[in-house]
Short mmCIF file of C-alpha atoms in Angstrom, two decimals:
data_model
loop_
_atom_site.label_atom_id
_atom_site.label_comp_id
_atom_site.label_asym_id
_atom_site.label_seq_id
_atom_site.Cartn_x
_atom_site.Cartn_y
_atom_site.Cartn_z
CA UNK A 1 0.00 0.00 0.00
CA UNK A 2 1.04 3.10 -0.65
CA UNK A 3 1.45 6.17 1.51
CA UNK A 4 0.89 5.91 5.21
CA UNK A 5 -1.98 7.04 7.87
CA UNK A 6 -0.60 10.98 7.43
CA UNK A 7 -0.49 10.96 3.30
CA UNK A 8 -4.36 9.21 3.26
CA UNK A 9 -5.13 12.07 6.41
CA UNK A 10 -4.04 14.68 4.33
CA UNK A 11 -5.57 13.30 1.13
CA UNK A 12 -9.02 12.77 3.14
CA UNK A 13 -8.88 16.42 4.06
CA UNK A 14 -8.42 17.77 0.92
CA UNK A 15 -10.99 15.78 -0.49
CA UNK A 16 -13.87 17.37 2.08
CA UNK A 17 -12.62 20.67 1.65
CA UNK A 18 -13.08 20.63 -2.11
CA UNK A 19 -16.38 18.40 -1.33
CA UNK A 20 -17.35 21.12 1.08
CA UNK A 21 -16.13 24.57 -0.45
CA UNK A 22 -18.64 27.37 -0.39
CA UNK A 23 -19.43 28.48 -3.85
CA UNK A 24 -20.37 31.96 -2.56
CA UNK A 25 -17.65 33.93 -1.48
CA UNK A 26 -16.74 37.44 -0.96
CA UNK A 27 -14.00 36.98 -3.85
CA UNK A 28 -16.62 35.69 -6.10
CA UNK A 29 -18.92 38.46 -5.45
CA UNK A 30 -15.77 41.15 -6.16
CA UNK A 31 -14.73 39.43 -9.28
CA UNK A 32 -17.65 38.28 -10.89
CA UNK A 33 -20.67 39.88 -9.35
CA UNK A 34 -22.83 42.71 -11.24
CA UNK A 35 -22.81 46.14 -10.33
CA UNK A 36 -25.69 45.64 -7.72
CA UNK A 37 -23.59 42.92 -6.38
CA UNK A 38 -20.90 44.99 -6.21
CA UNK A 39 -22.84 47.72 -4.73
CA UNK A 40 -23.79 45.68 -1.45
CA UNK A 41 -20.19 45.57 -0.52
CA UNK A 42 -21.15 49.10 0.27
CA UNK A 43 -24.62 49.13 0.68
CA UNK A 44 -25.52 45.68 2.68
CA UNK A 45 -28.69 44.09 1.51
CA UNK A 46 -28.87 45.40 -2.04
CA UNK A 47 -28.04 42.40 -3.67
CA UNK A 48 -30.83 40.88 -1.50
CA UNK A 49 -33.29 43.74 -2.02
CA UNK A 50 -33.02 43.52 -5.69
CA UNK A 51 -33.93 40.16 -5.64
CA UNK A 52 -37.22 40.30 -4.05
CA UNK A 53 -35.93 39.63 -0.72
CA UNK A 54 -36.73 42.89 0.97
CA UNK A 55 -36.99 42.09 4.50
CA UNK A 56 -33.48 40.41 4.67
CA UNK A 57 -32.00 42.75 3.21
CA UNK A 58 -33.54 45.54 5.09
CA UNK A 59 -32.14 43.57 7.99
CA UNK A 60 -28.44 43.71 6.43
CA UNK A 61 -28.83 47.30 6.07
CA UNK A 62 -30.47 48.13 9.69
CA UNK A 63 -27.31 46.53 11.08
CA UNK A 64 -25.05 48.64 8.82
CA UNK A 65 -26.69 51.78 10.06
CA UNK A 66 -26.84 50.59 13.74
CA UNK A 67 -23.32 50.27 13.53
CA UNK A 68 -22.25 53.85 11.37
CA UNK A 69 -24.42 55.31 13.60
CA UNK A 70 -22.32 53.87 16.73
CA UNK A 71 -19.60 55.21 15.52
CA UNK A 72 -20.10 58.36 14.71
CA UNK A 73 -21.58 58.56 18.35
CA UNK A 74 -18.92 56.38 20.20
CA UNK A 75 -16.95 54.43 18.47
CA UNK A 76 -14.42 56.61 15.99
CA UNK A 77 -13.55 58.62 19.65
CA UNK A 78 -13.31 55.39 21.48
CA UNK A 79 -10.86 54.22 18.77
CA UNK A 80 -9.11 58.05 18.71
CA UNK A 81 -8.37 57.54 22.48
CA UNK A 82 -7.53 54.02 22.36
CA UNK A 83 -3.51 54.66 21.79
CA UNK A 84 -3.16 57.42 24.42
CA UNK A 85 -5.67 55.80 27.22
CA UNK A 86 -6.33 59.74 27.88
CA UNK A 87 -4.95 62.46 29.18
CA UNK A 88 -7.11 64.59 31.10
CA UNK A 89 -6.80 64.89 34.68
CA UNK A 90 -9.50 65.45 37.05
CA UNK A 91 -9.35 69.44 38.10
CA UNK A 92 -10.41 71.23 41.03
CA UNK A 93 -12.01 74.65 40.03
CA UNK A 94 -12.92 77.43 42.72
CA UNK A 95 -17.07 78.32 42.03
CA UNK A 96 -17.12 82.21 43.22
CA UNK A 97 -20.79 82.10 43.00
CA UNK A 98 -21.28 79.66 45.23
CA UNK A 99 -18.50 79.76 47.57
CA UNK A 100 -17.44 75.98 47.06
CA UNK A 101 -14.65 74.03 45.21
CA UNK A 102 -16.01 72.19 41.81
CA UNK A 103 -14.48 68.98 40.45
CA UNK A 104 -14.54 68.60 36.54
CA UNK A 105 -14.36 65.20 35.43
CA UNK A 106 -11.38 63.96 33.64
CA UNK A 107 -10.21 60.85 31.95
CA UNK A 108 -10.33 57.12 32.80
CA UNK A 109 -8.28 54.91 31.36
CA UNK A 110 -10.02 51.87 32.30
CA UNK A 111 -13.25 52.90 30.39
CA UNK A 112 -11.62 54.06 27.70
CA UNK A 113 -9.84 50.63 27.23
CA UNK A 114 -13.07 48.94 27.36
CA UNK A 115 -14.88 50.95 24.95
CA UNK A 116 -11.89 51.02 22.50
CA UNK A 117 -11.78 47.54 23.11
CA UNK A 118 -15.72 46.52 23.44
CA UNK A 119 -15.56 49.09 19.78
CA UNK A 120 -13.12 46.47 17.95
CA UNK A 121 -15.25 43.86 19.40
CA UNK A 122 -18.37 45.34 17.74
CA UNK A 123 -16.71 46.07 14.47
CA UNK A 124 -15.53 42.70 14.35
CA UNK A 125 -18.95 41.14 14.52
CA UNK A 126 -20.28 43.92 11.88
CA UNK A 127 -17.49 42.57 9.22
CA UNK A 128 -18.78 38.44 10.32
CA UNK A 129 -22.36 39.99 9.27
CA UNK A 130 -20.95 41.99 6.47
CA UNK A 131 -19.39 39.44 4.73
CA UNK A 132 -22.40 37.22 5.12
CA UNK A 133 -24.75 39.98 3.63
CA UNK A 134 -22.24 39.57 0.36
CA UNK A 135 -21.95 36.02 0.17
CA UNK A 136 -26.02 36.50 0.54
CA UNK A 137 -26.42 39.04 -2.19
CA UNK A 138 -23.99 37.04 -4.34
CA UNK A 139 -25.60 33.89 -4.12
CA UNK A 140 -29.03 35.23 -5.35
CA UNK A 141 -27.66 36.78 -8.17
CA UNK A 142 -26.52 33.01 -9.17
CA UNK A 143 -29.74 31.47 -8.65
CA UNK A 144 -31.03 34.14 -10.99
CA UNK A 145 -29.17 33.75 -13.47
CA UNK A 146 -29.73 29.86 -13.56
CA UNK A 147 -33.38 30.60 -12.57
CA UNK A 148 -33.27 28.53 -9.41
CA UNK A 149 -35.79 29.02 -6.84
CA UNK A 150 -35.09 32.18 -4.20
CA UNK A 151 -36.17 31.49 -0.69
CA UNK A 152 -38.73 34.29 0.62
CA UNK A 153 -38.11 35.72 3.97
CA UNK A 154 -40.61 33.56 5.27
CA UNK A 155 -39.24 30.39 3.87
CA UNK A 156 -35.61 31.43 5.50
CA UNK A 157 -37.49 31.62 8.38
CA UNK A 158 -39.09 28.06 8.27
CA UNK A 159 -35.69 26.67 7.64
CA UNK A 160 -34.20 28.04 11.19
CA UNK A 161 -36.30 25.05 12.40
CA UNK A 162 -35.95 22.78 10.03
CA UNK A 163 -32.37 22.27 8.15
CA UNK A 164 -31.10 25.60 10.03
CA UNK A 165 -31.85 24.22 13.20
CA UNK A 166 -28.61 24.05 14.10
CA UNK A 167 -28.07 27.96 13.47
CA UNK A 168 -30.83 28.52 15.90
CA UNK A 169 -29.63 26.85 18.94
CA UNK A 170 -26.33 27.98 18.42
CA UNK A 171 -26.77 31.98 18.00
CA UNK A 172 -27.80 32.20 21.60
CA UNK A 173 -24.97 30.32 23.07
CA UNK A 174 -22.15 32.01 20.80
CA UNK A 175 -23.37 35.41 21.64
CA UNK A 176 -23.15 34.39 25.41
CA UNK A 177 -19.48 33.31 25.06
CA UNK A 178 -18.74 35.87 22.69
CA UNK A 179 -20.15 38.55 24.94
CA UNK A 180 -19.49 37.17 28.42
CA UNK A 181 -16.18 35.40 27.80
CA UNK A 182 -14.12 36.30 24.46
CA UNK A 183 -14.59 40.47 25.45
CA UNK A 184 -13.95 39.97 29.07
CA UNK A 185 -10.60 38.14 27.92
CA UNK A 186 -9.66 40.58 25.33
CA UNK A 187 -10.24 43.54 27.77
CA UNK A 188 -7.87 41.89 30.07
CA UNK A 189 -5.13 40.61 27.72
CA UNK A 190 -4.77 44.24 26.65
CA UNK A 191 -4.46 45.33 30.38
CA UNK A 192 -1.44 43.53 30.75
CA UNK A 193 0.32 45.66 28.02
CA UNK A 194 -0.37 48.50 30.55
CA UNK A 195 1.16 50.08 34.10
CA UNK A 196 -2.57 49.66 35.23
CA UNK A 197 -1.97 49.36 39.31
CA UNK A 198 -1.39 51.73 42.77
CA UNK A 199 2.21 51.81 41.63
CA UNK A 200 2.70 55.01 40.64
CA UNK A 201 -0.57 56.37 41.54
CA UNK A 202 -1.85 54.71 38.01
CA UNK A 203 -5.40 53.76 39.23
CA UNK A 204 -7.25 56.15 36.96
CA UNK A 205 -4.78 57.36 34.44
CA UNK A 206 -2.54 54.99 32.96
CA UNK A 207 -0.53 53.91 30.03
CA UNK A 208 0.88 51.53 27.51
CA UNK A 209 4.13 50.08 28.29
CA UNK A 210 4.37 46.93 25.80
CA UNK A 211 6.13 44.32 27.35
CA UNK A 212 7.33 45.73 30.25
CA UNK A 213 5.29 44.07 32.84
CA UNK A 214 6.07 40.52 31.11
CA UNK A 215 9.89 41.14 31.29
CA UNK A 216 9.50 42.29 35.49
CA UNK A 217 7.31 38.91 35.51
CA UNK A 218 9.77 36.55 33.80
CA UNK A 219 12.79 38.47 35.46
CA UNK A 220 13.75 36.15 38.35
CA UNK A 221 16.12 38.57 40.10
CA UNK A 222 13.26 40.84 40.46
CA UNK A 223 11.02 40.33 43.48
CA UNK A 224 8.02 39.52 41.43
CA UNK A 225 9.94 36.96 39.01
CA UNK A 226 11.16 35.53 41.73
CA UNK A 227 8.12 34.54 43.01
CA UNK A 228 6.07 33.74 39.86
CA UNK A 229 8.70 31.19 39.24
CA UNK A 230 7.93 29.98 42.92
CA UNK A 231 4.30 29.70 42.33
CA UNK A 232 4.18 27.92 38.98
CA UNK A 233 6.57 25.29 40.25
CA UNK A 234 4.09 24.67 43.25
CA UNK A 235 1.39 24.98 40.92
CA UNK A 236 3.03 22.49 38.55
CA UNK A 237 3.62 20.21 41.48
CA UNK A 238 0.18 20.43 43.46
CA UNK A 239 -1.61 19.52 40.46
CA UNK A 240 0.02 16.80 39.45
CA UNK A 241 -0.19 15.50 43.16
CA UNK A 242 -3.31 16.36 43.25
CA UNK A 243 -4.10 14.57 40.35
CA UNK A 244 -2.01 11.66 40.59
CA UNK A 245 -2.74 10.82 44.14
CA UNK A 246 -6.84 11.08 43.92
CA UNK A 247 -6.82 8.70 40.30
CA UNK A 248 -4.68 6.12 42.18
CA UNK A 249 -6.81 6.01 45.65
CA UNK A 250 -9.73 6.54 44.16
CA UNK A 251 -9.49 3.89 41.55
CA UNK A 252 -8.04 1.39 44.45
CA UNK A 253 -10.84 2.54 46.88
CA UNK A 254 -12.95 1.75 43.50
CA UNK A 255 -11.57 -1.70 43.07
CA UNK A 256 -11.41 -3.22 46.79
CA UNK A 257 -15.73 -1.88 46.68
CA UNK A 258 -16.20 -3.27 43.36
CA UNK A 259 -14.60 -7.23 44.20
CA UNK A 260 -17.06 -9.75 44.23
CA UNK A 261 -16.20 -10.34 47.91
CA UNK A 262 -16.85 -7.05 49.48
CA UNK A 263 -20.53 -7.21 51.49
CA UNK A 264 -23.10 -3.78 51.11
CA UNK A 265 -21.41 -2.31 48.34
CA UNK A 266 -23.83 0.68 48.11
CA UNK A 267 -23.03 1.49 51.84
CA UNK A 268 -19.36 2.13 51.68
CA UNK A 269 -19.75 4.25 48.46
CA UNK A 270 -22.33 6.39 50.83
CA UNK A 271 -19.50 6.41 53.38
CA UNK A 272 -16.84 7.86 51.14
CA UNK A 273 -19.48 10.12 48.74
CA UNK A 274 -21.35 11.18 51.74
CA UNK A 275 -18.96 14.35 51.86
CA UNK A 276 -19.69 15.36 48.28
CA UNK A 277 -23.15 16.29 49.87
CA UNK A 278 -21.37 19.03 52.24
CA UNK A 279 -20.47 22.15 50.05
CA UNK A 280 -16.98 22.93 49.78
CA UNK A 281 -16.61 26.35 51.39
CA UNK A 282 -18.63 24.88 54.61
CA UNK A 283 -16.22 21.66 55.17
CA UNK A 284 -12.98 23.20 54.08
CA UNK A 285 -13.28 26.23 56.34
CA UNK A 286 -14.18 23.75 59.24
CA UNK A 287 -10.89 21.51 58.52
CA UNK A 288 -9.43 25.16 58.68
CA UNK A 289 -9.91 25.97 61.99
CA UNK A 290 -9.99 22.50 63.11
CA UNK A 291 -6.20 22.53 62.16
CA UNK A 292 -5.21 26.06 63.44
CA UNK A 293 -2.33 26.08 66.38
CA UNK A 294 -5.47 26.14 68.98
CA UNK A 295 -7.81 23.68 67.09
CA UNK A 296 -9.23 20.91 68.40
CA UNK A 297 -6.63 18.85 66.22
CA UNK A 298 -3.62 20.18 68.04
CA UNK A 299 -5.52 20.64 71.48
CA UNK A 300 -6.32 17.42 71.41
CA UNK A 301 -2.90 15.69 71.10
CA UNK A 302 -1.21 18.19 73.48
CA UNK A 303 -3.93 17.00 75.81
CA UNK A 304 -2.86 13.40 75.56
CA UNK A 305 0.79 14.06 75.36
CA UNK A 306 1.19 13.24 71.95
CA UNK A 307 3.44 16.56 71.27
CA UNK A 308 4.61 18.86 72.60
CA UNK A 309 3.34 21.78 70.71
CA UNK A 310 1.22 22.68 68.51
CA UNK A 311 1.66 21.56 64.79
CA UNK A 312 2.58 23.60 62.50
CA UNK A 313 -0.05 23.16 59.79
CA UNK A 314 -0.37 26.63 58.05
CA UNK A 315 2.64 28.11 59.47
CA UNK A 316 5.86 25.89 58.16
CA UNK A 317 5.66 25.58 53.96
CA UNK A 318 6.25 21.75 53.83
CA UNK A 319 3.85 21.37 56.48
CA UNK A 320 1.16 23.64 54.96
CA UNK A 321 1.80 21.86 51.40
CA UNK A 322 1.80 18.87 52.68
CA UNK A 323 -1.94 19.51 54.79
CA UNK A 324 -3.34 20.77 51.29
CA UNK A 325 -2.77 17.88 48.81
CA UNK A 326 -3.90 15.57 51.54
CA UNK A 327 -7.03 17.45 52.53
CA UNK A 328 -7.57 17.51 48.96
CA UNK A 329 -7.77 13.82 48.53
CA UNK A 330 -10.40 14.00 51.01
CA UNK A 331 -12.18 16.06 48.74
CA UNK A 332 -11.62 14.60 45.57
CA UNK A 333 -11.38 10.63 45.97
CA UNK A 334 -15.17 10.25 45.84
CA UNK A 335 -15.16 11.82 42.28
CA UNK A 336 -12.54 9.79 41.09
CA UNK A 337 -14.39 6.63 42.89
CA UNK A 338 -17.94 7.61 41.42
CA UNK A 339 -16.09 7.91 37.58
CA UNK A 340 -14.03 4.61 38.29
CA UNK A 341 -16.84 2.47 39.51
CA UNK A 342 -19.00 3.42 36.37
CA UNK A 343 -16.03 2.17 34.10
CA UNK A 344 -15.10 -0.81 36.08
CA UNK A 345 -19.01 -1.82 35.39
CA UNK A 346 -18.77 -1.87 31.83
CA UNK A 347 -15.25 -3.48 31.15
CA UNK A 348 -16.71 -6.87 29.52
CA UNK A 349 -16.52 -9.92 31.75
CA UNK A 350 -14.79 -12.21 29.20
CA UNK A 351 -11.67 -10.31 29.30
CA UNK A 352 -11.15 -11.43 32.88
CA UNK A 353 -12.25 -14.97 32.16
CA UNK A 354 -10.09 -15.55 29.26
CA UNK A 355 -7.29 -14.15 31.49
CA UNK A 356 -7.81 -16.48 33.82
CA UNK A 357 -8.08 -19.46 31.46
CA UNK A 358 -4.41 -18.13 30.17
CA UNK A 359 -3.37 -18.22 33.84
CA UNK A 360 -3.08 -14.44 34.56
CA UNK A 361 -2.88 -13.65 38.36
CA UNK A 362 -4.62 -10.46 39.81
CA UNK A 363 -1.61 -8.25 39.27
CA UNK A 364 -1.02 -9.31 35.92
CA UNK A 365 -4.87 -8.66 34.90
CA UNK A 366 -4.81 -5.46 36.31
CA UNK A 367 -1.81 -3.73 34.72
CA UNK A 368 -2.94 -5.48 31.17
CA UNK A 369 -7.12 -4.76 31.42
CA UNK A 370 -8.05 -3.10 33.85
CA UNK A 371 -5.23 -0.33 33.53
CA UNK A 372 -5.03 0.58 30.03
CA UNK A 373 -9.09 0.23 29.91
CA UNK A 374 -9.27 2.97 32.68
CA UNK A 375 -6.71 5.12 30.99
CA UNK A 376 -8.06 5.13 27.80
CA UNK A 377 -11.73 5.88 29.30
CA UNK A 378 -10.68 8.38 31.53
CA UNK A 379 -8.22 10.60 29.77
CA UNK A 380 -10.49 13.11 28.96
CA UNK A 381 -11.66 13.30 32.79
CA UNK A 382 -7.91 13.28 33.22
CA UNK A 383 -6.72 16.39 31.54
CA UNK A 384 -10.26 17.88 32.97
CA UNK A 385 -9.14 17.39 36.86
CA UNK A 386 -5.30 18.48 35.92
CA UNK A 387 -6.88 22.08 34.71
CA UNK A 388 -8.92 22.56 37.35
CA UNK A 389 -6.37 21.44 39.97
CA UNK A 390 -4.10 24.70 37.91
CA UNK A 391 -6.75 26.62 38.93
CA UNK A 392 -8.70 25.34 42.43
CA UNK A 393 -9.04 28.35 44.24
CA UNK A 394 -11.49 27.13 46.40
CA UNK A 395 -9.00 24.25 48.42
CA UNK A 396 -5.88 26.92 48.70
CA UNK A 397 -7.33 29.59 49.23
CA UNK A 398 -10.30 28.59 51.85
CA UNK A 399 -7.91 26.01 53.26
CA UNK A 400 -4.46 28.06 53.66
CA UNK A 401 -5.15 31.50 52.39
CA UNK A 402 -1.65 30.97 50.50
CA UNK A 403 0.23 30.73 53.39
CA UNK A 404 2.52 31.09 55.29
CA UNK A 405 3.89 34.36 53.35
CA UNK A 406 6.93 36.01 53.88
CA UNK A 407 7.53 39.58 54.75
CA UNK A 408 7.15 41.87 51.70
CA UNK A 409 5.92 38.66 49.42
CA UNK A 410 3.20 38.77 47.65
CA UNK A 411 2.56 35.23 46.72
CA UNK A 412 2.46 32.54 49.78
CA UNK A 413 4.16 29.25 49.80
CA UNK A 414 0.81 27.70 49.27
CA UNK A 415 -0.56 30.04 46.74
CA UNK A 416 -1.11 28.99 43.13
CA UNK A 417 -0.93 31.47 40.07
CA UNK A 418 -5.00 31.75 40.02
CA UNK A 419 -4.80 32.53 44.12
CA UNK A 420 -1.79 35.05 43.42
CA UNK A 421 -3.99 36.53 40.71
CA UNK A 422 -6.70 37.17 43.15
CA UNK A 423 -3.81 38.85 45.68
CA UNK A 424 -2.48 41.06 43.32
CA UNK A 425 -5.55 42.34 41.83
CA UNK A 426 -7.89 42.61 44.84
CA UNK A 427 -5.65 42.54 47.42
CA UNK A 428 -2.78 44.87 46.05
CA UNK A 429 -4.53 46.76 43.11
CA UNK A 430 -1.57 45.13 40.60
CA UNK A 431 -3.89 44.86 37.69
CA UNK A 432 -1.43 44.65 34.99
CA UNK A 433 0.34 42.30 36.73
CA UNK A 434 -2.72 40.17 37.45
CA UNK A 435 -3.64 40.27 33.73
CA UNK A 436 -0.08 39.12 33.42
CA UNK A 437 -0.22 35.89 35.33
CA UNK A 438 -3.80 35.21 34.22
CA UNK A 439 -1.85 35.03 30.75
CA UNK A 440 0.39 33.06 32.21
CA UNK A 441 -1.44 30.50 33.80
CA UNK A 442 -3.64 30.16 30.00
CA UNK A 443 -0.59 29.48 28.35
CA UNK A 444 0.40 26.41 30.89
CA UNK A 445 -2.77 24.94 30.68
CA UNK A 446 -2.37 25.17 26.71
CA UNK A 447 0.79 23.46 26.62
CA UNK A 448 -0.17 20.61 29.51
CA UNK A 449 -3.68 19.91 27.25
CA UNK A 450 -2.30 19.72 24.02
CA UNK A 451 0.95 17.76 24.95
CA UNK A 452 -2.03 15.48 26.36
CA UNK A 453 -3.68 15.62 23.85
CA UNK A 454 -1.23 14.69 20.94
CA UNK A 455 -0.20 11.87 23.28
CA UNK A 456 -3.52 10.57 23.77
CA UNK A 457 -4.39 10.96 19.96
CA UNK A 458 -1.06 9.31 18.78
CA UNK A 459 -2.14 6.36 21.20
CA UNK A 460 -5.23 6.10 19.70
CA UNK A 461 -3.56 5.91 16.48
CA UNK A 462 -0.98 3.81 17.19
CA UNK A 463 -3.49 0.89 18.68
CA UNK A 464 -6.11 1.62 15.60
CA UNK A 465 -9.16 3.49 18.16
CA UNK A 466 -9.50 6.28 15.14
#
């Protein structure tokens, strides 16, 4: 055979994208459209109005007019201050008349990042709907000319719950994310490109500085380099702890219920999933003061002679490390036991019996079936709990508030980057730095998921699952 799994890949994709390619395109309408064609690159809907569809296209060209009227109003001054981030300071102006000092308002930067930025936003979505308004227009024209039926507004309308369905349900959604996710993000991206933060009195009026704030980040002889590159290694290493250590109890806590052997299975999953039923913020601030120098933890074992003093849970780093990934097993082995008892269900019985015919002992059909069937189920759920382990604020920061944190630190020997976030934003107005790490911690959890990713594929590949 010729060619391997890449060359027939490659050959497959070409063969949908020709299969697949959208005869109306903005090209096609510049090239070969008519003049009205032509004409609705400037004028949305014309195409479409010519053609008997007047209410679609009066639709193209209300949002064309909803937008040049938003900028004339807003957004050609948003985009004007956008470079400087203003100017203006707020004065103080002596009011003869009435005897009193009058403050005139003066610029924020902050607002005028987020309209210059929300303004992009907006003309970003007007080109999506521009361009479909021309492929629109264009594609009418063709069914003219080959005298092909032309939907009427009400027929287009039909089809959003019929063959459109699909475009339906989805507008709502991608608006939300769009709106409520993708501008949120972009607002704060740009912040880190600025000296946004009480340093320097730069609450109100601030600037661009490029990437300064990345180099003081990345710069481990500075105070805040040094501790980012603190943080990510403990973040690095409490979430593959945290990860690691909840699969492997969880999926033995999983197996030893699961065994033919073991009496009132049902009860001892209540047991253990019992404290998936107490909310997270309630339990973890009770093991919190439970484990505080006078807790009844340590007040209890001084009382019986155990030690001598008090334990130094949140106050010594290994100690207060060390308290955190185990609490957190506490928290997160019933998960992993719920997800690994649902697998162990459905790996077919045969496998084990022909095992045994072969002569397999337990250790030997564990590592070869019920191992690799685990992994390959759970991978996904995998690369899910090692992201949200990056970023569980709740555990750190409800269990150890960071700590303990040295004098003049910013980040504690507990904190991770999402927790640091949090201190240098709310805590210590650092926005730009904040945006910074935020970055930061995105661009981690991109390189752990798609290292995982390509692994996992290339597995799949390998043993013939795609």
């Amino acid at each position: 055979m010729i060619g391997g799994p890449k060359v027939k890949k490659a050959e497959a994709k070409k063969k949908r994208v020709k299969e697949f390619q959208d005869p109306y395109t903005v090209t096609g309408a510049l090239v070969k459209g008519n003049i009205i064609t032509k004409l609705s690159l400037l004028i949305m809907g014309l195409g479409n109005i010519a053609h008997k569809q007047v209410i679609k296209g009066l639709i193209y060209l209300a949002v064309e007019i909803s937008w040049l009227v938003y900028m004339i109003q807003y957004g050609f001054y948003s985009m004007s201050m956008l470079p400087s981030l203003g100017w203006r300071e707020q004065q103080k102006v002596w009011n003869d008349a009435k005897s009193i000092f009058e403050y005139t308002a003066g610029d924020q930067s902050s607002l005028i990042l987020l309209y210059g930025v929300a303004t992009i936003f907006v003309t970003f979505l007007f080109i999506i709907v521009w361009r479909d308004s021309v492929k629109s227009g264009y594609k009418v024209e063709l069914l003219a000319k080959e005298g092909k039926h032309i939907n009427t507004f009400k027929e287009d309308f039909k089809s959003l719950f019929d063959k459109n369905l699909h475009k339906l349900l989805l507008a709502g959604p991608i608006m939300g994310v769009l709106v409520f996710t993708v501008l949120p993000l972009l607002y704060n991206i740009t912040m880190a490109f600025t000296n946004y933060s009480k340093i320097g009195d730069k609450l109100v009026l601030f600037d661009w500085v490029g990437l300064a704030n990345f180099k003081k980040i990345l710069n481990i002889k500075d105070g805040i380099g040094g501790q980012f590159y603190s943080v990510l290694g403990w973040t690095l290493i409490w979430a593959v702890f945290a990860t690691v250590l909840n699969y492997i109890f969880g999926m033995i806590l999983a197996i030893v219920i699961n065994r033919k052997d073991t009496k009132a299975k049902g009860f001892w999953r209540f047991c253990f999933v019992i404290s998936i039923a107490v909310p997270q913020f309630v339990s973890l601030l009770i093991m919190r003061t439970m484990l505080q120098p006078t807790g009844i933890v340590n007040t209890l074992l001084l009382k019986y002679g155990l030690i001598d003093k008090a334990l130094p849970f949140f106050t010594s780093a290994t100690w207060a490390r060390v308290t955190v990934i185990v609490i957190n097993l506490w928290v997160g082995i019933p998960y992993t036991l719920l997800q690994v008892t649902g697998i162990l269900q459905n790996i077919p019985a045969e496998l084990y019996e022909a095992a045994k015919i072969d002569g397999a002992n337990a250790v030997q059909t564990f590592f070869k079936i019920t191992l690799p069937y685990m992994l390959f189920v759970m991978t996904p759920y995998l690369i899910t709990q090692f992201t949200g382990n990056i970023n569980n604020f709740n555990v750190i920061f409800l269990l150890s508030g960071g700590n303990p944190t040295g004098v003049g630190d910013t980040a504690g020997k507990t904190d991770l980057l999402v927790t640091w976030l949090y201190k240098l934003t709310v805590d210590k107005s650092y926005y730009n730095l904040g945006a910074v790490i935020g970055i930061m911690t995105f661009i981690v959890l991109a390189i752990v998921a798609l290292v995982t990713y390509r692994n996992t594929t290339s597995y799949k590949d390998e043993e013939g699952f795609m």
